[in-house]
XYZ file of C-alpha atoms in Angstrom:
434
model
C 50.904 -72.900 37.644
C 50.624 -74.954 34.414
C 46.945 -75.434 35.013
C 46.443 -71.644 35.445
C 48.282 -71.010 32.145
C 45.992 -73.410 30.336
C 43.014 -71.609 31.791
C 44.405 -68.237 30.637
C 45.152 -69.635 27.176
C 41.628 -70.972 26.916
C 40.272 -67.569 27.922
C 42.397 -65.830 25.294
C 41.202 -68.268 22.618
C 37.609 -67.750 23.684
C 37.991 -63.964 23.464
C 39.634 -64.323 20.063
C 36.727 -66.453 18.829
C 34.250 -63.888 20.159
C 36.145 -61.122 18.345
C 36.126 -63.032 15.066
C 32.433 -63.907 15.376
C 31.476 -60.357 16.313
C 33.325 -58.543 13.576
C 33.418 -61.047 10.743
C 37.126 -60.206 10.586
C 39.223 -63.301 10.096
C 42.316 -64.170 8.127
C 42.623 -60.552 7.029
C 39.102 -60.456 5.522
C 36.054 -58.384 6.389
C 32.627 -59.789 5.599
C 29.913 -57.214 4.864
C 26.177 -57.744 4.630
C 24.459 -55.532 2.058
C 20.692 -55.342 1.613
C 18.805 -53.643 -1.212
C 15.463 -53.748 -2.970
C 15.183 -55.836 -6.102
C 16.213 -53.761 -9.078
C 18.977 -54.478 -11.552
C 20.121 -57.400 -9.416
C 22.477 -58.733 -12.093
C 24.112 -55.315 -12.352
C 24.422 -55.056 -8.569
C 26.071 -58.490 -8.368
C 28.468 -57.547 -11.151
C 29.338 -54.290 -9.386
C 29.969 -56.240 -6.167
C 32.292 -58.618 -8.040
C 34.270 -55.657 -9.391
C 34.400 -54.104 -5.906
C 35.678 -57.348 -4.364
C 38.304 -57.550 -7.091
C 39.490 -54.061 -6.180
C 39.385 -54.847 -2.447
C 40.212 -58.577 -2.127
C 40.090 -58.401 1.678
C 36.373 -57.504 1.667
C 33.609 -60.002 0.892
C 30.022 -58.853 0.404
C 26.939 -60.966 1.140
C 24.089 -59.422 -0.874
C 20.350 -59.857 -0.203
C 17.540 -58.202 -2.139
C 13.863 -57.816 -1.311
C 10.787 -56.488 -3.084
C 10.481 -52.704 -3.008
C 6.931 -53.117 -1.747
C 8.075 -55.063 1.347
C 11.448 -53.427 1.810
C 10.644 -50.946 4.582
C 8.935 -53.528 6.801
C 11.632 -56.127 6.210
C 14.350 -53.649 7.104
C 12.518 -52.501 10.248
C 12.287 -56.143 11.320
C 15.990 -56.672 10.618
C 16.884 -53.619 12.699
C 14.651 -54.690 15.620
C 15.938 -58.265 15.576
C 19.542 -57.169 14.939
C 19.779 -59.384 11.890
C 23.294 -58.660 10.590
C 23.111 -55.721 8.191
C 26.057 -53.413 7.580
C 25.128 -51.319 4.568
C 21.753 -50.914 2.885
C 19.610 -48.920 0.531
C 17.404 -46.299 2.166
C 15.115 -43.522 0.978
C 14.397 -39.904 1.815
C 10.935 -40.719 3.178
C 12.366 -43.277 5.642
C 15.474 -41.359 6.725
C 13.905 -39.503 9.637
C 12.421 -42.698 11.080
C 15.599 -44.770 10.680
C 17.931 -42.049 11.947
C 15.755 -41.114 14.944
C 15.623 -44.794 15.928
C 19.404 -45.011 15.729
C 19.275 -47.741 13.083
C 21.577 -45.841 10.707
C 24.375 -43.372 11.428
C 25.517 -40.055 9.884
C 28.135 -40.916 7.267
C 29.894 -37.589 7.572
C 30.887 -38.460 11.167
C 32.914 -41.394 9.874
C 34.042 -40.483 6.368
C 35.333 -36.919 5.732
C 35.051 -37.365 1.952
C 31.258 -37.576 2.308
C 31.062 -34.033 3.657
C 33.326 -32.813 0.853
C 31.077 -34.473 -1.762
C 28.006 -32.441 -0.813
C 28.933 -29.654 -3.220
C 28.579 -32.044 -6.175
C 25.166 -33.411 -5.136
C 21.847 -31.872 -6.258
C 20.298 -29.699 -3.541
C 17.075 -31.720 -3.285
C 19.145 -34.889 -2.813
C 21.232 -33.355 -0.029
C 18.021 -32.251 1.703
C 16.604 -35.762 1.347
C 19.681 -37.356 2.950
C 20.082 -34.865 5.804
C 18.798 -35.353 9.335
C 19.527 -32.918 12.173
C 22.035 -31.145 9.965
C 24.087 -34.231 9.119
C 24.375 -36.236 5.918
C 23.317 -39.857 6.355
C 23.682 -41.095 2.803
C 25.473 -41.109 -0.506
C 23.112 -41.343 -3.494
C 22.377 -44.716 -5.056
C 20.226 -42.793 -7.474
C 18.209 -39.613 -7.475
C 15.484 -38.737 -9.873
C 12.598 -36.508 -10.797
C 8.909 -37.118 -11.212
C 8.317 -36.109 -14.825
C 5.384 -35.644 -17.174
C 5.437 -38.076 -20.130
C 3.314 -38.028 -23.280
C 2.899 -40.055 -26.463
C 3.812 -37.598 -29.212
C 2.100 -39.560 -32.000
C -1.240 -39.680 -30.163
C -0.937 -35.990 -29.336
C -0.554 -35.085 -33.015
C -3.439 -37.376 -34.027
C -5.627 -35.366 -31.675
C -4.566 -32.168 -33.465
C -2.094 -30.726 -30.971
C 1.471 -29.702 -31.796
C 2.632 -29.018 -28.260
C 2.279 -30.892 -24.969
C 0.050 -29.259 -22.348
C 1.539 -26.450 -20.281
C -1.220 -26.389 -17.653
C -3.562 -28.923 -16.048
C -6.469 -27.272 -17.839
C -4.727 -27.793 -21.188
C -4.066 -31.413 -20.296
C -7.764 -31.997 -19.605
C -8.649 -30.298 -22.915
C -6.231 -32.472 -24.901
C -7.345 -35.652 -23.128
C -11.019 -34.917 -23.830
C -10.194 -34.355 -27.517
C -8.407 -37.714 -27.688
C -11.316 -39.445 -26.015
C -13.845 -37.779 -28.344
C -11.860 -38.816 -31.435
C -11.558 -42.394 -30.208
C -7.772 -42.284 -30.047
C -7.936 -43.837 -26.594
C -10.665 -44.360 -24.036
C -8.667 -43.203 -21.037
C -5.883 -40.859 -22.188
C -4.441 -40.375 -18.681
C -3.202 -42.982 -16.229
C -1.380 -42.655 -12.905
C 0.388 -45.047 -10.515
C -2.010 -44.625 -7.596
C -1.956 -48.256 -6.389
C -1.784 -48.403 -2.607
C 1.227 -50.707 -2.855
C 3.141 -48.136 -4.915
C 5.604 -46.107 -2.841
C 5.719 -43.350 -5.460
C 1.927 -42.862 -5.496
C 2.011 -39.805 -3.268
C 5.103 -38.431 -5.010
C 2.992 -38.222 -8.169
C 0.309 -36.255 -6.342
C 2.837 -33.983 -4.620
C 4.492 -33.224 -7.972
C 1.124 -32.046 -9.253
C 0.749 -29.875 -6.133
C 4.248 -28.391 -6.456
C 3.551 -27.359 -10.051
C 0.694 -25.066 -9.008
C 0.928 -21.541 -7.620
C 1.589 -21.639 -3.859
C 2.205 -25.355 -4.228
C 3.038 -26.494 -0.718
C 2.035 -29.428 1.456
C 3.507 -28.136 4.715
C 4.855 -24.998 6.321
C 7.600 -26.551 8.391
C 5.694 -29.387 10.033
C 2.336 -27.554 9.894
C -0.031 -29.016 7.284
C -1.269 -26.471 4.746
C -2.491 -28.958 2.173
C -5.971 -29.083 3.715
C -6.654 -25.369 3.642
C -9.671 -24.631 1.403
C -8.517 -23.562 -2.044
C -4.992 -24.886 -1.481
C -2.916 -26.273 -4.337
C -3.489 -29.755 -2.926
C -7.265 -29.231 -2.836
C -7.270 -28.016 -6.456
C -5.143 -30.986 -7.500
C -7.382 -33.515 -5.803
C -10.486 -31.898 -7.310
C -8.848 -32.043 -10.777
C -8.090 -35.761 -10.401
C -11.530 -36.600 -9.028
C -13.253 -34.738 -11.848
C -11.129 -36.541 -14.425
C -11.836 -39.913 -12.929
C -15.519 -39.551 -11.971
C -17.027 -37.082 -14.463
C -15.066 -36.548 -17.668
C -13.558 -40.032 -17.356
C -10.295 -39.071 -18.983
C -8.304 -40.779 -16.182
C -8.251 -44.569 -16.212
C -9.788 -45.976 -12.988
C -7.180 -48.731 -13.258
C -4.842 -46.063 -11.882
C -5.993 -47.153 -8.424
C -4.292 -50.540 -8.812
C -1.302 -49.418 -10.849
C 2.278 -49.725 -9.721
C 5.208 -48.592 -11.766
C 5.990 -51.658 -13.854
C 2.360 -52.298 -14.779
C 1.913 -48.662 -15.749
C 4.955 -48.705 -18.035
C 3.601 -51.811 -19.778
C 0.204 -50.173 -20.134
C 1.759 -47.105 -21.764
C 3.801 -49.342 -24.084
C 0.583 -51.062 -25.193
C -0.701 -47.746 -26.560
C -3.718 -47.515 -24.262
C -2.777 -44.137 -22.784
C -1.163 -40.898 -23.877
C -0.222 -39.114 -20.638
C 1.286 -40.073 -17.294
C 3.686 -39.064 -14.532
C 6.557 -41.381 -13.639
C 10.050 -41.341 -12.198
C 12.192 -40.115 -15.080
C 14.237 -43.276 -15.573
C 11.124 -45.020 -16.907
C 11.373 -42.905 -20.062
C 14.413 -45.004 -21.024
C 12.363 -48.194 -20.749
C 9.369 -46.703 -22.591
C 11.669 -45.825 -25.506
C 13.603 -49.097 -25.399
C 13.167 -50.815 -28.817
C 13.849 -54.196 -27.207
C 10.740 -53.982 -25.034
C 8.449 -51.458 -26.700
C 6.865 -51.348 -30.151
C 6.193 -47.667 -29.483
C 9.837 -46.845 -28.736
C 10.706 -43.315 -29.773
C 7.157 -41.986 -29.421
C 7.374 -41.095 -25.737
C 8.603 -37.627 -24.764
C 8.942 -35.673 -21.557
C 7.654 -32.170 -20.992
C 7.923 -29.816 -18.057
C 5.361 -30.652 -15.397
C 2.106 -28.876 -16.389
C 1.092 -26.051 -14.051
C 1.954 -22.530 -13.027
C 5.505 -23.062 -11.762
C 6.359 -26.399 -13.455
C 8.028 -27.508 -10.226
C 8.153 -31.178 -9.344
C 9.385 -33.626 -6.739
C 13.036 -34.611 -6.682
C 13.766 -37.654 -4.580
C 16.803 -39.644 -3.542
C 17.499 -43.276 -2.676
C 20.846 -43.762 -0.974
C 23.438 -46.005 0.643
C 23.368 -45.942 4.444
C 25.598 -47.464 7.119
C 23.895 -49.194 10.043
C 24.620 -48.859 13.748
C 25.232 -52.613 13.678
C 28.209 -52.031 11.383
C 29.628 -49.429 13.770
C 29.226 -51.817 16.689
C 31.326 -54.411 14.843
C 34.375 -52.179 14.965
C 36.786 -50.079 12.978
C 37.672 -52.662 10.325
C 34.028 -53.087 9.382
C 33.419 -49.323 9.341
C 36.443 -48.858 7.081
C 35.139 -51.577 4.746
C 31.674 -49.975 4.622
C 33.328 -46.655 3.779
C 35.165 -48.247 0.855
C 31.942 -49.912 -0.306
C 29.873 -46.708 -0.210
C 32.617 -44.669 -1.858
C 32.917 -47.219 -4.681
C 29.160 -47.474 -5.255
C 28.074 -43.858 -4.753
C 31.227 -41.778 -4.599
C 34.311 -41.445 -6.736
C 36.854 -44.161 -7.548
C 40.065 -42.761 -9.002
C 38.277 -39.442 -9.432
C 35.276 -40.856 -11.328
C 31.705 -41.852 -10.464
C 32.052 -45.353 -11.922
C 28.914 -47.097 -10.631
C 26.637 -44.052 -10.907
C 27.703 -43.568 -14.518
C 26.999 -47.218 -15.263
C 23.451 -46.957 -13.882
C 22.844 -43.792 -15.919
C 24.213 -45.162 -19.195
C 22.871 -48.725 -19.023
C 19.560 -48.265 -17.173
C 18.770 -44.581 -17.539
C 18.701 -44.057 -13.761
C 18.814 -40.481 -12.587
C 21.663 -39.242 -10.456
C 22.442 -36.550 -7.897
C 26.138 -36.360 -8.804
C 25.880 -33.245 -10.972
C 29.302 -33.532 -12.714
C 27.888 -36.536 -14.594
C 25.823 -34.105 -16.685
C 29.158 -33.059 -18.272
C 30.124 -36.632 -19.123
C 29.789 -37.156 -22.928
C 28.786 -40.810 -22.509
C 26.003 -39.885 -20.079
C 24.761 -37.042 -22.315
C 24.712 -39.365 -25.335
C 22.833 -42.056 -23.390
C 20.170 -39.657 -22.099
C 19.628 -38.099 -25.528
C 19.095 -41.566 -27.029
C 15.808 -41.877 -25.096
C 15.194 -38.400 -23.660
C 16.342 -34.801 -23.731
C 19.243 -33.897 -21.461
C 18.633 -30.108 -21.747
C 14.973 -30.479 -20.792
C 15.932 -32.864 -17.990
C 18.342 -30.284 -16.604
C 15.653 -27.596 -16.837
C 13.219 -29.807 -14.910
C 15.935 -30.764 -12.404
C 16.436 -27.078 -11.552
C 12.727 -26.945 -10.659
C 12.846 -30.053 -8.446
C 12.119 -29.831 -4.718
C 12.538 -32.307 -1.886
C 9.384 -33.551 -0.211
C 8.103 -31.289 2.564
C 7.271 -32.455 6.072
C 9.859 -35.232 6.235
C 9.758 -36.516 9.812
C 10.183 -39.796 11.738
C 6.514 -40.644 11.161
C 6.344 -39.531 7.521
C 6.620 -43.081 6.144
C 3.727 -44.342 8.272
C 1.615 -41.303 7.421
C 2.405 -41.784 3.737
C 0.851 -45.279 3.878
C -2.263 -43.885 5.604
C -2.652 -41.155 2.982
C -2.545 -43.595 0.066
C -5.620 -45.348 1.441
C -7.510 -42.154 2.240
C -6.899 -40.590 -1.168
C -8.689 -43.480 -2.822
C -11.882 -42.352 -1.075
C -11.699 -39.089 -3.017
C -10.663 -40.735 -6.285
C -13.641 -43.110 -5.991
C -16.043 -40.307 -5.096
C -16.795 -41.816 -1.678
C -15.757 -38.617 0.116
C -15.139 -35.062 -1.038
C -11.526 -33.990 -1.621
C -11.789 -31.579 1.310
C -13.026 -34.329 3.656
C -10.107 -36.543 2.687
C -7.535 -33.789 3.089
C -8.943 -32.890 6.523
C -8.694 -36.527 7.606
C -5.080 -36.675 6.419
C -4.252 -33.466 8.312
C -5.930 -34.770 11.476
C -3.893 -37.981 11.265
C -0.705 -35.976 10.753
C -1.352 -33.868 13.837
C -2.155 -36.950 15.939
C 1.095 -38.624 14.909
C 3.038 -35.443 15.505
C 1.881 -35.267 19.150
C 3.028 -38.812 19.963
């Protein structure tokens, strides 16, 4: 009898150890693993410290990876079941990650998420929704905006930024002719740059009938489409008039910002938060000279995108305590704490990051911060013209990588814009059938 009791006790201890190892829940604590791409790491660590101070029973292990490698690293972590409870994700990966069951709909676990939708920008809600359910709470959301160097514009004899792509070409040619700069326009078209296609799509959206897809049917390759006109405009500027710097093909975001700060270029398209860095006196001798304007074109529409906090299926599998801890983490970082968006406001004020939480536009501190490097009224006007990316699907991320490579063939003059667009449409249809 005594021997049987010892066996039962040993079994209970073994089960207890398994429970502790499986959930990370011991001595009243919950251990969370949080992964993100490398941006503002010091700020993230400080936010985590403040979160842990508010919730002393939750400890967060934070890992960050390069934005350029982030998708592949996360896919590997999901396949290998490397512990990951909460992570950054993006609108162009959502369909893939949700369809694979790697992340779960937040609104199924946290009722406050569903109630928060009304305060999020429409394009951000669309970018975080899969099969009708919200999978994320915004880490940040932003717009692709048109930026110009006001001083160089005036030197060239223009008082207003271009309102159309034709006007932009005219102003750039004038700058080039007057020797103000050799290549007035530069873009972030490097194949490693995740926003490369968002730049192109913004240019498409700004034109009449600016669409890439009708549902999941490609329309970008139809002759005379907005995409075809955009690609022809870029190719002409790069190959013939040479107003677009060929270095665009290797440019990623940080390098492009530095290039603009060096005074080598007058016009570009970037995620809006970069305007804060361009006009930062601590890092730019040209601070104060960079302005935003509505995206040139017929409609002035642009891409609005969202990066967000997501909860993994691995976290759900660890049990209720872990899910509750993830809920507290996401609410602190992307939702309201004591009725206020604490972390989102900090990103906006200190780093100039965009946000989907619309009530922040009424916050005097946020308005003051934006107006110190930008124009909050113009930003709001552009935000109202922002649209989520079309055609988001489980294979969109893979197709996006393929398109970046193919577009270079048009930019370099190796193939016609129409040939490239047809190839991209063919690839899309092949992936759609699988």
